[in-house]
PDB file of C-alpha atoms in Angstrom:
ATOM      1  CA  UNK M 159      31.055 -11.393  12.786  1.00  0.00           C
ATOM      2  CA  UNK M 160      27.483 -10.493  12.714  1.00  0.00           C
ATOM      3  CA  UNK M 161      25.449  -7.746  13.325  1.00  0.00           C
ATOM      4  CA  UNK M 162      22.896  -6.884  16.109  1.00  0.00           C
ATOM      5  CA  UNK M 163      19.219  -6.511  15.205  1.00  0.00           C
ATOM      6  CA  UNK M 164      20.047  -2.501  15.819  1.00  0.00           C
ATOM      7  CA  UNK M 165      22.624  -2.431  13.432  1.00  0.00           C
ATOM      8  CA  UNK M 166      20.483  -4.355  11.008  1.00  0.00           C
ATOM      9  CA  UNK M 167      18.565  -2.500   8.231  1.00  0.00           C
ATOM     10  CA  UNK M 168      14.575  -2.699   9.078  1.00  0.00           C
ATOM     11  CA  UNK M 169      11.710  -2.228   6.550  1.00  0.00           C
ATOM     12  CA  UNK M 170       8.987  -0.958   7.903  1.00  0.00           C
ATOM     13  CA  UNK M 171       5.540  -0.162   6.222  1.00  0.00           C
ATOM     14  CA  UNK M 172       3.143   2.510   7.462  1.00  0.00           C
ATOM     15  CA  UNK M 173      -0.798   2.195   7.149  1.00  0.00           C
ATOM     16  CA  UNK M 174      -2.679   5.113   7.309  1.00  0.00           C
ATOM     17  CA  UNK M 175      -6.293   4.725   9.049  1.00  0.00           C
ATOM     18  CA  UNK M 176      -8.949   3.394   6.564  1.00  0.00           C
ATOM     19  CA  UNK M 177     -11.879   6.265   6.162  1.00  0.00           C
ATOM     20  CA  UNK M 178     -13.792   3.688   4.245  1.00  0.00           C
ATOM     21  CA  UNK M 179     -14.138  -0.150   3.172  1.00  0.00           C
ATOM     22  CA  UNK M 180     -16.434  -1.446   0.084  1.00  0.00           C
ATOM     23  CA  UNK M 181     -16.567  -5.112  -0.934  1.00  0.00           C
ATOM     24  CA  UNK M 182     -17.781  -8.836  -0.482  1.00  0.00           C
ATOM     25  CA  UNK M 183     -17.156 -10.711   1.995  1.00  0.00           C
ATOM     26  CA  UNK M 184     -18.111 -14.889   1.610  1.00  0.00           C
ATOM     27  CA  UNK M 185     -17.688 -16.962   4.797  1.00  0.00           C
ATOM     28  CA  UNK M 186     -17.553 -20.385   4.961  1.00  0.00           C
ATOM     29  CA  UNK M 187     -20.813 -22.024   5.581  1.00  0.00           C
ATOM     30  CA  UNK M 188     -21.362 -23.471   8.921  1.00  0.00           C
ATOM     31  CA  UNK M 189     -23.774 -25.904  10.782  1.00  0.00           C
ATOM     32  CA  UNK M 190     -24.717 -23.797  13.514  1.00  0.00           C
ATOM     33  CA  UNK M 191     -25.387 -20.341  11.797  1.00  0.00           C
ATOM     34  CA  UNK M 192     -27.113 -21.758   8.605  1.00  0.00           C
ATOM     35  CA  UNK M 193     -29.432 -23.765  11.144  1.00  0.00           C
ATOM     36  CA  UNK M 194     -30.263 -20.600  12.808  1.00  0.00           C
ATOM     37  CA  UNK M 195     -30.589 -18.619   9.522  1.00  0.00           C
ATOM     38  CA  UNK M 196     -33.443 -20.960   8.613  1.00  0.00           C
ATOM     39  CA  UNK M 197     -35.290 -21.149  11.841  1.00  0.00           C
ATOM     40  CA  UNK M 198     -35.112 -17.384  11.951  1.00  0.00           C
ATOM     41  CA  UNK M 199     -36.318 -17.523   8.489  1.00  0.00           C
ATOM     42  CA  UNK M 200     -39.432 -19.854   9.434  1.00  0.00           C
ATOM     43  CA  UNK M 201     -40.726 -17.478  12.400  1.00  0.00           C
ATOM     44  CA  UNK M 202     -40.313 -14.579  10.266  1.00  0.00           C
ATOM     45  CA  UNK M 203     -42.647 -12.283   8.018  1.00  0.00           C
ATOM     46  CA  UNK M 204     -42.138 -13.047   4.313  1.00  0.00           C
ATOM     47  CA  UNK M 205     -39.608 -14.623   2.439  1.00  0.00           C
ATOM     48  CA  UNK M 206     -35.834 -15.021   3.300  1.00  0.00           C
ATOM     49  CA  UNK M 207     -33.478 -15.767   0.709  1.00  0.00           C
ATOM     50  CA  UNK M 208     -30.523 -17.713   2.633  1.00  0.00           C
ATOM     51  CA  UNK M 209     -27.230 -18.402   0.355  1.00  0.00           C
ATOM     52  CA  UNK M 210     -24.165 -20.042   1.397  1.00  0.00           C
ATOM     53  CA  UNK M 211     -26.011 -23.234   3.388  1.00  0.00           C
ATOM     54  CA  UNK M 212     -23.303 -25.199   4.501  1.00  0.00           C
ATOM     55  CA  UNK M 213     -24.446 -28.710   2.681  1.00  0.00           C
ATOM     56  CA  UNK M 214     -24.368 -31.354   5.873  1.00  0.00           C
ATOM     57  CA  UNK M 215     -26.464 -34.029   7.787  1.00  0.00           C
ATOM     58  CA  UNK M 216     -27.566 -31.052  10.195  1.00  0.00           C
ATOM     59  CA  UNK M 217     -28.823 -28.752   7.382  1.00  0.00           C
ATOM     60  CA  UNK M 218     -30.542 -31.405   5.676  1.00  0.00           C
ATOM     61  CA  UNK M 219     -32.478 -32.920   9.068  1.00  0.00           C
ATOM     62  CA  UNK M 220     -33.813 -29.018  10.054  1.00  0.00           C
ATOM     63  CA  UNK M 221     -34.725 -28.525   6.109  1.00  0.00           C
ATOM     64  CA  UNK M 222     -36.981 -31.865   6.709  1.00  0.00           C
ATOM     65  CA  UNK M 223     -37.850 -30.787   9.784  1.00  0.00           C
ATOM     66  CA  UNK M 224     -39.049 -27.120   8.262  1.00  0.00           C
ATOM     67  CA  UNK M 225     -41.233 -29.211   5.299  1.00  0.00           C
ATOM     68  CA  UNK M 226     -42.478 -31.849   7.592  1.00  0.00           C
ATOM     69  CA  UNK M 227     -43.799 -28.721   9.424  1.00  0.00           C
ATOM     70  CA  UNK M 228     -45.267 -27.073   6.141  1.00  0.00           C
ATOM     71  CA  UNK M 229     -43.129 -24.476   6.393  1.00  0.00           C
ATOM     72  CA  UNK M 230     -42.550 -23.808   2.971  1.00  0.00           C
ATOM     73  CA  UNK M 231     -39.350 -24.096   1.553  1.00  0.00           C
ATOM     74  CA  UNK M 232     -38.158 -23.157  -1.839  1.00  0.00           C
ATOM     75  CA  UNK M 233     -34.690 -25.068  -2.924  1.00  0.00           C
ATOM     76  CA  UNK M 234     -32.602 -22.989  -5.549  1.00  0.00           C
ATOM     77  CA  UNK M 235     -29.613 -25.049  -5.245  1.00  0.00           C
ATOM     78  CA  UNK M 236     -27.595 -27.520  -2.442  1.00  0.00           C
ATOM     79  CA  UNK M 237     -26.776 -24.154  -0.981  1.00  0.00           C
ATOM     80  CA  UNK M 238     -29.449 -21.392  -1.443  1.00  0.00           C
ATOM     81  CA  UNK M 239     -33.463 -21.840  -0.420  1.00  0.00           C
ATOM     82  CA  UNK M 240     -35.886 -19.261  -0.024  1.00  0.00           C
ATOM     83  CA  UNK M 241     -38.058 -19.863   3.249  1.00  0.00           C
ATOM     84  CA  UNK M 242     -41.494 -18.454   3.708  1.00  0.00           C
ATOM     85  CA  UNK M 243     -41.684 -17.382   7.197  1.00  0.00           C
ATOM     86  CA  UNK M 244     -45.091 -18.135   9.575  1.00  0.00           C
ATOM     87  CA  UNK M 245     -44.672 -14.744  10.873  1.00  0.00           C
ATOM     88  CA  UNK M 246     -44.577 -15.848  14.593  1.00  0.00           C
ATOM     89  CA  UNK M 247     -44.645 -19.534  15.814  1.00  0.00           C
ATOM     90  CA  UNK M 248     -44.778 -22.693  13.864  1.00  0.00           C
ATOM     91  CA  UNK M 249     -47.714 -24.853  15.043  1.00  0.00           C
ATOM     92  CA  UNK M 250     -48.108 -28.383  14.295  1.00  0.00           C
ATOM     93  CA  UNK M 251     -49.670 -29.550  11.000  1.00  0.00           C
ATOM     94  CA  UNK M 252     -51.623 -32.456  12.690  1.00  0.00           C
ATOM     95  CA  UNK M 253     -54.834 -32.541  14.894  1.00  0.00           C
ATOM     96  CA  UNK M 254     -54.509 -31.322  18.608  1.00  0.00           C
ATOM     97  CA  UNK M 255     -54.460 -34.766  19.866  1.00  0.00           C
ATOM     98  CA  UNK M 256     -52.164 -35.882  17.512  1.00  0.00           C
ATOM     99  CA  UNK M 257     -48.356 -35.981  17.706  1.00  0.00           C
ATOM    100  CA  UNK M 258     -45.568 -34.457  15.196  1.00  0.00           C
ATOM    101  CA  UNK M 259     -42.498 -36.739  15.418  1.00  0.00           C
ATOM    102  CA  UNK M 260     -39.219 -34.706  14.115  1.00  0.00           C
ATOM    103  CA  UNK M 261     -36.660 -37.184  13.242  1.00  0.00           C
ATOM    104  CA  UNK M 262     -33.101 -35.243  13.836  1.00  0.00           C
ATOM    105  CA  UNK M 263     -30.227 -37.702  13.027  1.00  0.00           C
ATOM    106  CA  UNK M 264     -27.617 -36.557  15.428  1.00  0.00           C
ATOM    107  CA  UNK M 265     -28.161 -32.448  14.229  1.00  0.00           C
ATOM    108  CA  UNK M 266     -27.737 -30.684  17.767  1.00  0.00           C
ATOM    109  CA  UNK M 267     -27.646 -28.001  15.616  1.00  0.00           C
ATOM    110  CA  UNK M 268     -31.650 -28.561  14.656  1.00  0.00           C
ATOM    111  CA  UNK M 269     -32.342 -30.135  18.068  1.00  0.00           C
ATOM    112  CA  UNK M 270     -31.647 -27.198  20.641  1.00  0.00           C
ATOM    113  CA  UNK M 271     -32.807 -24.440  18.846  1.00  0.00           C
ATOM    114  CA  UNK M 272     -36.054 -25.992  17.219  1.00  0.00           C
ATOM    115  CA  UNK M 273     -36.657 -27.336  20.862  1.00  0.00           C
ATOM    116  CA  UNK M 274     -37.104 -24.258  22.076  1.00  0.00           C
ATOM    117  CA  UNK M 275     -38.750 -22.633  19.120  1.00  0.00           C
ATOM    118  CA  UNK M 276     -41.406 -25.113  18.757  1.00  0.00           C
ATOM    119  CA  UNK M 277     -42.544 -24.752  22.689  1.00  0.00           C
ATOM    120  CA  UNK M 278     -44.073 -21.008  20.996  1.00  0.00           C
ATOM    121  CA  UNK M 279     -45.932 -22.912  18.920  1.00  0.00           C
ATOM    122  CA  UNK M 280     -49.089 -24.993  19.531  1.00  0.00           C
ATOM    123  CA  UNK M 281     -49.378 -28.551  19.387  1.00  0.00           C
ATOM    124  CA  UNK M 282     -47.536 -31.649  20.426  1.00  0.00           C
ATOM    125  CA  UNK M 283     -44.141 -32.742  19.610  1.00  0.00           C
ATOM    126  CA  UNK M 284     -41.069 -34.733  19.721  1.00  0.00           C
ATOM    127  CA  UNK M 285     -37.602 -34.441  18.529  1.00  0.00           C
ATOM    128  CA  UNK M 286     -35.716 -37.719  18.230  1.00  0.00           C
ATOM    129  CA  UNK M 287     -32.414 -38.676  16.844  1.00  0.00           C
ATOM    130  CA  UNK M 288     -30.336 -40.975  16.864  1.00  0.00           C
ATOM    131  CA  UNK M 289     -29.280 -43.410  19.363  1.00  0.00           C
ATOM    132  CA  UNK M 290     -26.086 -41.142  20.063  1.00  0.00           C
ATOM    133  CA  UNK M 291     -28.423 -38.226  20.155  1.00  0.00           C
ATOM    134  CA  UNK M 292     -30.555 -39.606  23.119  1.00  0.00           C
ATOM    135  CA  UNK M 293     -27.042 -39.428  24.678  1.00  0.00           C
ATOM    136  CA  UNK M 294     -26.776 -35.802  24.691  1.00  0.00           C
ATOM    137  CA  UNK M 295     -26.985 -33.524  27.519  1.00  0.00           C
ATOM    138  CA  UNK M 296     -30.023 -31.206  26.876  1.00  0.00           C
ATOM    139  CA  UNK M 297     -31.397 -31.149  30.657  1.00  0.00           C
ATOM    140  CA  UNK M 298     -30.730 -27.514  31.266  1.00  0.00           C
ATOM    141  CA  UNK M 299     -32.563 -26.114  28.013  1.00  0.00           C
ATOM    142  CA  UNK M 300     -35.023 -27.798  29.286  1.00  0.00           C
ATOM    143  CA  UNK M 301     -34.987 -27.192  32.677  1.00  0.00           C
ATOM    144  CA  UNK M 302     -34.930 -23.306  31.335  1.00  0.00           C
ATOM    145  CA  UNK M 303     -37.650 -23.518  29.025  1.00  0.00           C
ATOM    146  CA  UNK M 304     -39.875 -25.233  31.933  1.00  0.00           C
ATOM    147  CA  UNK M 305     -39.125 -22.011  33.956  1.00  0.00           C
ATOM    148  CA  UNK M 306     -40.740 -19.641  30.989  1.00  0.00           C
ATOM    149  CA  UNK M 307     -43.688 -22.063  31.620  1.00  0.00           C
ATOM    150  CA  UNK M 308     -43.335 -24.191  28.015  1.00  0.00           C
ATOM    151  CA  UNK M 309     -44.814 -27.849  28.977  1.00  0.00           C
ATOM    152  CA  UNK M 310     -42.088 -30.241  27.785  1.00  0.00           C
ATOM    153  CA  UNK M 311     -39.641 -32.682  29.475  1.00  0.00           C
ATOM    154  CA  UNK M 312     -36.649 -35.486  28.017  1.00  0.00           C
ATOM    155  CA  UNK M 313     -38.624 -38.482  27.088  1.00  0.00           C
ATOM    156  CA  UNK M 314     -36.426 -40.514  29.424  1.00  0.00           C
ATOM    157  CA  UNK M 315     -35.061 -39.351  32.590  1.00  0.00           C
ATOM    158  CA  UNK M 316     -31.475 -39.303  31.519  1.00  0.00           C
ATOM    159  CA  UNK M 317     -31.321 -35.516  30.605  1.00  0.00           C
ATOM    160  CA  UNK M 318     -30.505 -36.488  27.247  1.00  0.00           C
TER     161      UNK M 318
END
């Protein structure tokens, strides 16, 4: 015969409330924040020490992206770079009439984000990728950076 769950012992375990927590806490690295981190980095005042860089295609095509700029960009390891920030937005490093290609692999990642940061800056650009890339949807971050007034448009009219 067995017994019922109220006839079984249960151990139970009481936690009072925690006043206080100290320690270190290391997340995984990930595409999406470490791409941010170094944008934010770039239109910043001074240097920003980011650790933790998740080491992918994605990180990789923005850090080219942030030296093809002139953003300067110190590399302490695969994971950890200090960026010196413009302290507003980044602006070409060519002549007015002249055009700064970005070459993005298939980083979304790099893609949205620098999209919209670069229509702050002055001069002329354009973000490529890969043939998958130009497949992307990116039609209504553009259509909402039109309404703020930046000038820019898809290349082709697919939206992509």
């Amino acid at each position: 015969m067995s017994a019922t769950a109220s006839e079984k012992e249960t151990d139970t375990l009481t936690v009072s409330p925690i006043k206080s927590l100290d320690g270190i806490v290391t997340l995984p690295g990930s595409k999406s924040l470490s791409n941010r981190c170094l944008l934010l980095a770039a239109l910043s005042e001074g240097k920003t020490r980011v650790d933790n860089l998740l080491d992918s295609d994605d990180i990789r095509y923005m850090l080219e992206a942030l030296d093809q700029m002139k953003v300067p960009v110190e590399r302490h390891s695969k994971d950890s770079v200090t960026v010196t920030g413009q302290a507003g937005p980044i602006n070409s490093p060519l002549g007015a009439d002249e055009t700064c290609e970005i070459y993005l692999g298939n980083a979304g990642t790099a893609m949205r984000p620098l999209a919209a940061a670069l229509c702050m800056g002055k001069g002329k650009f354009v973000l490529d990728g890969v043939p998958r890339m130009r497949e992307r949807p990116i039609a209504d971050l553009i259509d909402g950076l039109v309404q703020l007034g930046a000038d820019v448009s898809c290349v082709e009219e697919t939206g992509c």
